[in-house]
C-alpha positions as a Python dict, from the first residue, in 0.01 Angstrom:
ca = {
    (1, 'X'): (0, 0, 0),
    (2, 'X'): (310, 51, 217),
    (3, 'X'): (480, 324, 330),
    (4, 'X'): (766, 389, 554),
    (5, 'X'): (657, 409, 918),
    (6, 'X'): (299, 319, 845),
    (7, 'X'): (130, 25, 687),
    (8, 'X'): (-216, -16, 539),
    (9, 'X'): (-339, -272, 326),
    (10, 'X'): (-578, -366, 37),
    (11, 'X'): (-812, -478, 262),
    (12, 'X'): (-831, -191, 505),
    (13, 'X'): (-745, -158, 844),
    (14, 'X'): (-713, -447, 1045),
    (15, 'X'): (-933, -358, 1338),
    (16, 'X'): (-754, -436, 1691),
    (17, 'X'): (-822, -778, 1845),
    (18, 'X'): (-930, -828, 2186),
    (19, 'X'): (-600, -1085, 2222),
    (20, 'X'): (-408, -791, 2088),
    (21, 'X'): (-543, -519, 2285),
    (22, 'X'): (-478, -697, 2581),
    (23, 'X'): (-104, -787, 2484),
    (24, 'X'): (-82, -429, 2408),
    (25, 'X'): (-213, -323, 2769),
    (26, 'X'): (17, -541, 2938),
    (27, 'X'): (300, -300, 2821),
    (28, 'X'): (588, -373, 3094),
    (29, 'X'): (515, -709, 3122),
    (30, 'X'): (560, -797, 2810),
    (31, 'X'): (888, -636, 2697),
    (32, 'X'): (1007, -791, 3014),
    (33, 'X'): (918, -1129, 2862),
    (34, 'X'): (989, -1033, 2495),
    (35, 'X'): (1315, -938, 2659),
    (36, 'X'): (1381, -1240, 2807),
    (37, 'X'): (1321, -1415, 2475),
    (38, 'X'): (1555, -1213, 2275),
    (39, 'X'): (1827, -1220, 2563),
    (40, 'X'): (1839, -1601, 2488),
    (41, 'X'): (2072, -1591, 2233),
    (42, 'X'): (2360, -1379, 2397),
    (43, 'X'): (2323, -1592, 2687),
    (44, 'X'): (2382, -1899, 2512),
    (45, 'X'): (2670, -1746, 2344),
    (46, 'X'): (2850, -1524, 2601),
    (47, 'X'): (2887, -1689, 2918),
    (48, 'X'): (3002, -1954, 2754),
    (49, 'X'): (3285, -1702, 2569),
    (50, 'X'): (3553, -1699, 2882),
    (51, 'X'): (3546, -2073, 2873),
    (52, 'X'): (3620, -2065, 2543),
    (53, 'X'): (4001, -2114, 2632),
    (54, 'X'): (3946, -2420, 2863),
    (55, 'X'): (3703, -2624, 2612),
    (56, 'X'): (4003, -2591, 2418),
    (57, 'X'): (4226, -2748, 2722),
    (58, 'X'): (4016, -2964, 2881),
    (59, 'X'): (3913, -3181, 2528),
    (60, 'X'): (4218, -3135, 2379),
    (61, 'X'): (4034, -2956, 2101),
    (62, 'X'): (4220, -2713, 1855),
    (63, 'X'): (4100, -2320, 1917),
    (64, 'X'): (3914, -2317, 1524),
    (65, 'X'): (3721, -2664, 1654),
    (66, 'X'): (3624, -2529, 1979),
    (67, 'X'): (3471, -2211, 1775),
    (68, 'X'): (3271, -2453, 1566),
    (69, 'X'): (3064, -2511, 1929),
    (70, 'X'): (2965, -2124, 1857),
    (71, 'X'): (2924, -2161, 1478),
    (72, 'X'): (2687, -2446, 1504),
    (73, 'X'): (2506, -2247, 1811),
    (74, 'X'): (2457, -1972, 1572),
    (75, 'X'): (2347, -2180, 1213),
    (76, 'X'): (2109, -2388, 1447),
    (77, 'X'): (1934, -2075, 1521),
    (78, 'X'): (1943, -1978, 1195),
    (79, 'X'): (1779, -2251, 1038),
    (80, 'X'): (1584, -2337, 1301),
    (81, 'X'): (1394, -2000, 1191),
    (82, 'X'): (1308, -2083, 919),
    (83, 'X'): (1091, -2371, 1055),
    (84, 'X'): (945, -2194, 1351),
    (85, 'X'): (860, -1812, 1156),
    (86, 'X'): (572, -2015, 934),
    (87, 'X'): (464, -2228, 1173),
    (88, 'X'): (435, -1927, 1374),
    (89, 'X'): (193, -1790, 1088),
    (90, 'X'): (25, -2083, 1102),
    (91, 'X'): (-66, -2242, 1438),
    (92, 'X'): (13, -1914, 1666),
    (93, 'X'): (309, -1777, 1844),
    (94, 'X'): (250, -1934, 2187),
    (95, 'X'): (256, -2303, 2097),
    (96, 'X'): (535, -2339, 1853),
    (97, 'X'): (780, -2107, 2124),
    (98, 'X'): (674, -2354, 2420),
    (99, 'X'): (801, -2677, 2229),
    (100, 'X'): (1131, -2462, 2119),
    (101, 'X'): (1237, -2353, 2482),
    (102, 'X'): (1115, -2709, 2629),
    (103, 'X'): (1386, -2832, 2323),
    (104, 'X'): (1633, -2601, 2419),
    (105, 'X'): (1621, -2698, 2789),
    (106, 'X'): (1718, -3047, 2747),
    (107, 'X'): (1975, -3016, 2478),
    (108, 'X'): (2115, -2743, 2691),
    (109, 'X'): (2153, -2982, 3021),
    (110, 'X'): (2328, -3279, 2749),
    (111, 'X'): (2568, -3019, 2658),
    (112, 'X'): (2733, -3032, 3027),
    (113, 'X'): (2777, -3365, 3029),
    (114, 'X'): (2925, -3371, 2649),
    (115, 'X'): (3294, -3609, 2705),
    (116, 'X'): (3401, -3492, 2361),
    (117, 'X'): (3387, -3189, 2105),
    (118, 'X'): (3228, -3373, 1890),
    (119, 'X'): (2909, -3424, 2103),
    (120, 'X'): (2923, -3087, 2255),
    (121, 'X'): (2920, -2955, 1837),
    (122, 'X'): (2632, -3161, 1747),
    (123, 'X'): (2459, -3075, 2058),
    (124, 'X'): (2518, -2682, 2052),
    (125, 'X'): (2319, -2705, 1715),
    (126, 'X'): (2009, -2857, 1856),
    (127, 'X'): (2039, -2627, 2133),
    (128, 'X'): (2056, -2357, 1828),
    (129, 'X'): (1759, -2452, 1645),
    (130, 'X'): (1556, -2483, 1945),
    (131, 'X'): (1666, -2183, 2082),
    (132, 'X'): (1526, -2031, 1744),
    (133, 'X'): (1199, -2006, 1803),
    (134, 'X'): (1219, -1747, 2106),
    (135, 'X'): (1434, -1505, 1845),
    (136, 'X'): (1241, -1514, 1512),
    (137, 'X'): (875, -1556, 1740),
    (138, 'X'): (946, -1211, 1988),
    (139, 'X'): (1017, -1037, 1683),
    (140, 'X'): (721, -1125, 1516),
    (141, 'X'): (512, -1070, 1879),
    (142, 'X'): (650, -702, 1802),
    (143, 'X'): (502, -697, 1449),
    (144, 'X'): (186, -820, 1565),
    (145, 'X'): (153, -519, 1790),
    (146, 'X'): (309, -239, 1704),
    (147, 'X'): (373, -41, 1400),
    (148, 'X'): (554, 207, 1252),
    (149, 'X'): (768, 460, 1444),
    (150, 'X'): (646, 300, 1745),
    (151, 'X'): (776, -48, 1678),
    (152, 'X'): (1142, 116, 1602),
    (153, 'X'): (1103, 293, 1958),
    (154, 'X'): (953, -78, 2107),
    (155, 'X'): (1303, -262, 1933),
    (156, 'X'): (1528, -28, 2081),
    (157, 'X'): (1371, -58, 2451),
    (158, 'X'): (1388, -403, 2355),
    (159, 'X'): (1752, -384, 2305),
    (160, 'X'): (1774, -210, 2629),
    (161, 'X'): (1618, -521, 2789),
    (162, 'X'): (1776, -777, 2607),
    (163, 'X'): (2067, -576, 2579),
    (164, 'X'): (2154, -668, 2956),
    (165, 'X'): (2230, -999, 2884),
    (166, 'X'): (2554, -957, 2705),
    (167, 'X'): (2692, -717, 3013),
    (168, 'X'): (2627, -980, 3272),
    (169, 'X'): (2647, -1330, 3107),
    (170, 'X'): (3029, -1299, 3070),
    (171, 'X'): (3062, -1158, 3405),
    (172, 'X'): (2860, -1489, 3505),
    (173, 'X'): (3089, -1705, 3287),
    (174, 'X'): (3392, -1540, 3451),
    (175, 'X'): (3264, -1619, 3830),
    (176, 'X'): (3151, -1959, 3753),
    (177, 'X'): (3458, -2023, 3632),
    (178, 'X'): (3617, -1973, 3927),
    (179, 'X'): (3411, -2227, 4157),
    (180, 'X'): (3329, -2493, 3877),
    (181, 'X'): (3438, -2516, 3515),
    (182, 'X'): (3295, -2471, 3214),
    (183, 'X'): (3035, -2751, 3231),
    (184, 'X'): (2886, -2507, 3496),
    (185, 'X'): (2810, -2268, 3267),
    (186, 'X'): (2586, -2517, 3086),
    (187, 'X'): (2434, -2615, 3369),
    (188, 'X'): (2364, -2247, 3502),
    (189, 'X'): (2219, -2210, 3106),
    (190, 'X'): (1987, -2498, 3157),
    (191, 'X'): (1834, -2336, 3484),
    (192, 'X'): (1778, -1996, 3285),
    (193, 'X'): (1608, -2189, 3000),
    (194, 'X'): (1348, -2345, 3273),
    (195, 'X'): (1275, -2051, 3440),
    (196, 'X'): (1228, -1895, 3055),
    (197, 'X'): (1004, -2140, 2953),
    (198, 'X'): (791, -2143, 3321),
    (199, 'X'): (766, -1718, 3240),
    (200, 'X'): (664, -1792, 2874),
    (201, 'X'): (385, -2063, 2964),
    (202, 'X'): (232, -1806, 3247),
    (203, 'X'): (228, -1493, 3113),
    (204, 'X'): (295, -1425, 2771),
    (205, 'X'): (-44, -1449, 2618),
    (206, 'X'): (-144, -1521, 2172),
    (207, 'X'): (-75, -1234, 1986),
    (208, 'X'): (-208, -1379, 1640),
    (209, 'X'): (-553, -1434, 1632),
    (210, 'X'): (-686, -1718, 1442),
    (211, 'X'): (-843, -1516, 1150),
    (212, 'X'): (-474, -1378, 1067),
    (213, 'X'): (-306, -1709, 1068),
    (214, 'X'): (-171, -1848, 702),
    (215, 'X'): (-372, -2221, 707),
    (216, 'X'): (-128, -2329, 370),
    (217, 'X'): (147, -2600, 427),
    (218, 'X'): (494, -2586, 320),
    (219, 'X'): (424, -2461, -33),
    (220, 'X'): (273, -2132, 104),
    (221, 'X'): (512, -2058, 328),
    (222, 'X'): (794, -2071, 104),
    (223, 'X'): (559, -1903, -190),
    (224, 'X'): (563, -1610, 80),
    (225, 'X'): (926, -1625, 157),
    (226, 'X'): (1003, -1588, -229),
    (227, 'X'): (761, -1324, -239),
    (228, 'X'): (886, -1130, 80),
    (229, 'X'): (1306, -1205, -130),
    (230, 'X'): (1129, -1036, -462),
    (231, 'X'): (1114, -687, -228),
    (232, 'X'): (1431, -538, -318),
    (233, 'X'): (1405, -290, -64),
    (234, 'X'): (1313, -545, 218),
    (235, 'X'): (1613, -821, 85),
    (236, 'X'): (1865, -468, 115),
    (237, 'X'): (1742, -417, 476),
    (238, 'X'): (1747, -792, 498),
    (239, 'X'): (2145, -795, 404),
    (240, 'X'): (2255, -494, 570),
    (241, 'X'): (2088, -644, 913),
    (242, 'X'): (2268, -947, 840),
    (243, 'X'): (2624, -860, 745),
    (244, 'X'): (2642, -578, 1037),
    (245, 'X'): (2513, -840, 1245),
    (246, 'X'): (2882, -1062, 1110),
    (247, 'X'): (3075, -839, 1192),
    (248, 'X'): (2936, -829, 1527),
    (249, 'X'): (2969, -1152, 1553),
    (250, 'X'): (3359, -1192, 1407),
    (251, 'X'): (3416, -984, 1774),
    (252, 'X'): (3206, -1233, 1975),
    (253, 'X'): (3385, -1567, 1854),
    (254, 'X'): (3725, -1396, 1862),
    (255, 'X'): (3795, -1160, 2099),
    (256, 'X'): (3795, -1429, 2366),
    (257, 'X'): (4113, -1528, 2224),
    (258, 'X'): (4249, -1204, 2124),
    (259, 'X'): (4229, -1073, 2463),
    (260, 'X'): (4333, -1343, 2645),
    (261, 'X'): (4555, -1515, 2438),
    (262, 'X'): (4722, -1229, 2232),
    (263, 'X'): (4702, -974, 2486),
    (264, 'X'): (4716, -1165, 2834),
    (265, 'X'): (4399, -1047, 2996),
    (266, 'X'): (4229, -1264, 3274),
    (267, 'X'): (3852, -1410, 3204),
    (268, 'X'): (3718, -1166, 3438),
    (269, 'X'): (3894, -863, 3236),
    (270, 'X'): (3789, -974, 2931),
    (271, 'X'): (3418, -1020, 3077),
    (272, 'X'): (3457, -637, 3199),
    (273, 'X'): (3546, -554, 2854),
    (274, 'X'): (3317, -723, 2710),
    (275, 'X'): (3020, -607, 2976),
    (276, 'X'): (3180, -235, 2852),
    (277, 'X'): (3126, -280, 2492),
    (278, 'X'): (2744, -432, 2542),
    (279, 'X'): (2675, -62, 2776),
    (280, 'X'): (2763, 109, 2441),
    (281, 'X'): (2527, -53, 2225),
    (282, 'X'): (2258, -23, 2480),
    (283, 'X'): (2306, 341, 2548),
    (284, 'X'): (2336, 409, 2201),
    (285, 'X'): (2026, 206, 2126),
    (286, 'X'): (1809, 398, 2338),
    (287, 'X'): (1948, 766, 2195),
    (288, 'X'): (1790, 584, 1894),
    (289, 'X'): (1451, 543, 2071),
    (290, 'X'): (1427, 813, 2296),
    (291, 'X'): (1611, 1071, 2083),
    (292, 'X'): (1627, 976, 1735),
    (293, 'X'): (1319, 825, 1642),
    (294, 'X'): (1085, 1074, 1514),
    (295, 'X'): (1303, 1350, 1463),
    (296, 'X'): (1560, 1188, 1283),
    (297, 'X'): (1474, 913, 953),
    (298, 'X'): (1512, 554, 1052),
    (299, 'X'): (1707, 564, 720),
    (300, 'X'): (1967, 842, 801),
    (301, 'X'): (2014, 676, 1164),
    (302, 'X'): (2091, 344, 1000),
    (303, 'X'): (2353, 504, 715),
    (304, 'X'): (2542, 666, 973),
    (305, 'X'): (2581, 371, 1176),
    (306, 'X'): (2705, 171, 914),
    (307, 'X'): (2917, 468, 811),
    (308, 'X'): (3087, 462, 1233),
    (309, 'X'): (3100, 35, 1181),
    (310, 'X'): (3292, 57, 911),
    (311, 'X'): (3488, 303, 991),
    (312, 'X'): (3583, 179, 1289),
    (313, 'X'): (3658, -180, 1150),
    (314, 'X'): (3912, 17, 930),
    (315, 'X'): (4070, 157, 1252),
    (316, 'X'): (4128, -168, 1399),
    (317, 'X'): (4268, -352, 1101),
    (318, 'X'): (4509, -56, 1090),
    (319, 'X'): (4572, -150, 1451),
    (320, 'X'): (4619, -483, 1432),
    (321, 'X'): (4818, -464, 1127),
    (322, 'X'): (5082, -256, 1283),
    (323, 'X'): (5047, 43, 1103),
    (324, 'X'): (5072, 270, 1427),
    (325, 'X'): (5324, 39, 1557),
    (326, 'X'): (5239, -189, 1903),
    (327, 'X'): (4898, -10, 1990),
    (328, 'X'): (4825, -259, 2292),
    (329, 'X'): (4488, -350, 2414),
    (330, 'X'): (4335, -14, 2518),
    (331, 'X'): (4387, 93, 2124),
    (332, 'X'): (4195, -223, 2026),
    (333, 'X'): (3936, -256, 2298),
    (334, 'X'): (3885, 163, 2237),
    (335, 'X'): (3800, 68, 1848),
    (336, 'X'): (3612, -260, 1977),
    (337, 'X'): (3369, -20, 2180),
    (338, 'X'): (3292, 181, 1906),
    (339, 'X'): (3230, -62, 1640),
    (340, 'X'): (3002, -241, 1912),
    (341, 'X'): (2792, 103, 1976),
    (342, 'X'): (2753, 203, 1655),
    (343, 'X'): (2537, -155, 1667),
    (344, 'X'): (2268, 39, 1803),
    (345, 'X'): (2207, 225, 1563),
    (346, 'X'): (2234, -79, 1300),
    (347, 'X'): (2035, -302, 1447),
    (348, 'X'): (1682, -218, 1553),
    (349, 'X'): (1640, 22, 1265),
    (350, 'X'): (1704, -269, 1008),
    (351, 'X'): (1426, -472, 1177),
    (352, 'X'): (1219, -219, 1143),
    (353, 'X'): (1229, -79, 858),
    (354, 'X'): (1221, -475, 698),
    (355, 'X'): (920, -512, 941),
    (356, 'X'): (709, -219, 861),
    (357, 'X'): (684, -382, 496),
    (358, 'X'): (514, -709, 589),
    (359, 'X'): (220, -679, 809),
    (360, 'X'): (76, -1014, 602),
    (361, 'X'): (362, -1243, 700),
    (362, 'X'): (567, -1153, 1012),
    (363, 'X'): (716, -1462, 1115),
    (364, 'X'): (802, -1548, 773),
    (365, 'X'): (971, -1230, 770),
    (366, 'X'): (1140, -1235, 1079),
    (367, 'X'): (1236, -1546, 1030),
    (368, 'X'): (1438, -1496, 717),
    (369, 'X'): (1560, -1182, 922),
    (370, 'X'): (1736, -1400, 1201),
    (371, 'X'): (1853, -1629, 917),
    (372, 'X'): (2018, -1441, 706),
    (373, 'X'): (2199, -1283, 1028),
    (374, 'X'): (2268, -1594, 1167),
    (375, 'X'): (2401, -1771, 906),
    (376, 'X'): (2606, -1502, 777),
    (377, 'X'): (2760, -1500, 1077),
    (378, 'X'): (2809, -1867, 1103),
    (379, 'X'): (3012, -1834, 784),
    (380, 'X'): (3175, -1513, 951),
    (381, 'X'): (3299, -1752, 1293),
    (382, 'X'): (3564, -1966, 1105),
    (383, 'X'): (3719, -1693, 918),
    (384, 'X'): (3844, -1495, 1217),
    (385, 'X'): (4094, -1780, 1355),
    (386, 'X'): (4203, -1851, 1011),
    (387, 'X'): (4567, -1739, 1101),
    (388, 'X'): (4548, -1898, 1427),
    (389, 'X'): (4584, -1764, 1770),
    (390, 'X'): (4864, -1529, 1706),
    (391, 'X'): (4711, -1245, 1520),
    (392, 'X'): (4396, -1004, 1568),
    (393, 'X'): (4419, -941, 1221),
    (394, 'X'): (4145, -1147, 1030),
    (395, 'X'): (3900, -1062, 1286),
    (396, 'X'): (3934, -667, 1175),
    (397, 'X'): (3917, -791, 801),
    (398, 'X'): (3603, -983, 865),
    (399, 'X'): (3448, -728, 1017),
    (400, 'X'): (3587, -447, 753),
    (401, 'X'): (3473, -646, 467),
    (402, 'X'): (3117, -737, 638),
    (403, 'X'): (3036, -358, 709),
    (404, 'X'): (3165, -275, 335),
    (405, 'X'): (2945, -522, 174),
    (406, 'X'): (2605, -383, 423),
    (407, 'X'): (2670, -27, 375),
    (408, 'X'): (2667, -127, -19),
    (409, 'X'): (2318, -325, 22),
    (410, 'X'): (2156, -32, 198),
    (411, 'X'): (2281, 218, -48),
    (412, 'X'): (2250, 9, -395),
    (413, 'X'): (1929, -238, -297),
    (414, 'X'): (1752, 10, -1),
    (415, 'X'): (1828, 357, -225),
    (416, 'X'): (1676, 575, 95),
    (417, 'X'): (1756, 881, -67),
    (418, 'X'): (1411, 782, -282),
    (419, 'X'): (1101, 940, -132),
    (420, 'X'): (910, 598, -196),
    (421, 'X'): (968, 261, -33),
    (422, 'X'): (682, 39, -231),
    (423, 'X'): (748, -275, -284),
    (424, 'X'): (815, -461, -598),
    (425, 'X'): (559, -637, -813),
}
């Protein structure tokens, strides 16, 4: 049986492992390394964002093109989750991570010396799917030791960690810039996912014990994915994650263009901006930790952050529109910040509330987690350059319609005004 913020099973308690226990004791050291894992991503994405404008230059590439390089970033690490969450049931979490970030390494370095968008596309996605396995594995590293209340407090210090990496990887991209170009952020990228890999091989010990591991094939793992889909309450935390997570994304693949291009800031202004915006969903992540958690439901801290998204995606498609006439860039980077804060609210309490109903299958479940947020925002990417270079205005109706359609999963599929969260047979 399952019950928010504590999960038993048929069987009984599963009594603590010595791997476990030890994982457990290392404490620091392993958010720091969990932390590195999950920073991956953003760093992959975002100090490659202020180059954004001179891939566009340099291969004579149209701006919606050039955003494909993040779109197939971002579906290679969503399918590329899908793979590497069963296996992770399967054959461990240590093994199946190595080969990822060894992957990621060397598609990584080809992407520096890509002489054409095409090969810098197809390459992005390799780097993507490898990349996957240090997202959808350090989320299930959490499940396998934590529980509960305490794994919501362990994602938002995670976030705190992890949540570093978007303040300074633009501020990177912005000073490489100026001494190399944007091959340099590849190659800076590359060096990162070698020292990544040399942490993960030293210190970041099993976490699944043999006797836990799923020994079925491909049949199993999708009979458990189909069975982990069948939860309505886990596919609504599932969707909510995952659209909030778009409409995060809709800023990250535009706003390099909005506020450059459209309103004239410098790379290193829109890096400050940006490095602003990631402080707010830190700091707003760890009130959820420190403060909320445990006084407050993870459910009523998630409504109310969908409630400020969308709310303040409404603000800035009123902006951009015109509506209060020429607003200028402090208008939209003030509504920017606050749709990006409110993200801390969103985001670790969807994982863990999705989380705390699968102790049987977390990297299955994390992995269609990362999917479903990745690959909604894949589809997302396009949509916001739509209208060209000219206009904000499809990013803000992206991002409206994105945190409409979560805040009507978590009400309609979640329903947490209902004492009971069991899952469905």
């Amino acid at each position: 049986m399952q019950e928010r913020g504590r999960t038993t099973t048929t069987e009984g308690h599963i009594p603590a492992r010595a791997p476990v226990a030890a994982a457990r004791r290392a404490g620091l050291l392993v958010t720091l390394v969990l932390g590195g894992l999950t920073a991956l991503p953003p760093l992959s994405m975002d100090m490659y964002l202020p180059a954004l404008p001179q891939v566009t230059d340099v291969l004579r590439a149209p701006a919606a093109t050039v955003q494909l390089t993040l779109t197939a970033c971002l579906a290679g690490m969503a399918l590329g989750q899908l793979v590497v969450g069963p296996m992770s049931d399967k054959w461990g979490r240590r093994r199946p991570l190595l080969v990822g970030m060894i992957v990621y390494v060397a598609a990584t370095a080809v992407c520096a010396f890509a002489p054409g968008i095409e090969l810098l596309v197809a390459f992005r996605l390799l780097q993507g799917l490898a990349g996957a396995a240090g997202i959808v594995i350090a989320r299930a590293v959490v499940r396998d030791l934590y529980d509960g209340v305490e794994m919501a407090r362990f994602f938002s210090t995670l976030m705190l960690i992890s949540g570093v990496a978007p303040i300074i990887a633009p501020l990177i991209g912005g000073q490489i810039l100026r001494i190399t170009d944007w091959r340099g952020v590849f190659h800076a990228l590359t060096a990162v996912g070698v020292l990544l890999t040399l942490v993960v091989w030293r210190f970041l010990h099993e976490t699944l014990p043999p006797e836990r591991r799923h020994e079925g094939g491909v049949g199993e793992a999708l009979r458990t994915m189909r069975g982990l889909l069948a939860d309505r309450v886990f596919t609504g935390y599932m969707l909510a994650g995952g659209l909030a997570f778009a409409a995060l994304f809709a800023y990250i693949s535009a706003s390099p263009f909005v506020v450059q291009e459209i309103y004239g800031a410098s790379p290193q202004t829109f890096s400050l901006l940006f490095g602003l915006n990631s402080i707010g969903l830190v700091a707003v992540g760890q009130i959820n930790g420190k403060l909320l958690v445990g006084r407050v439901s993870l459910d009523k801290a998630l409504g109310f952050g969908l409630t400020v998204i969308t709310l303040a995606a409404t603000a800035l498609l009123l902006m951009t529109a015109g509506v209060f006439g020429e607003v200028g860039l402090v208008g939209i980077a003030a509504g920017l910040f606050v749709l990006m804060s409110a993200m801390g609210l969103a985001m670790p309490n969807t994982n863990a509330l999705a989380l705390m109903r699968t102790p049987h299958a977390a990297g299955s479940a994390s992995a269609l987690l990362g999917t479903s947020s990745f690959l909604i925002g894949a589809i997302a990417s396009p949509l916001v350059g739509i209208a060209g270079e000219a206009t904000a205005v499809p990013m803000a109706v992206v991002q409206l319609a994105c945190a409409v359609a979560a805040l009507a999963c978590f009400l309609l599929l979640c329903r947490p005004w209902r004492a009971e969260a069991e899952p469905e047979s």
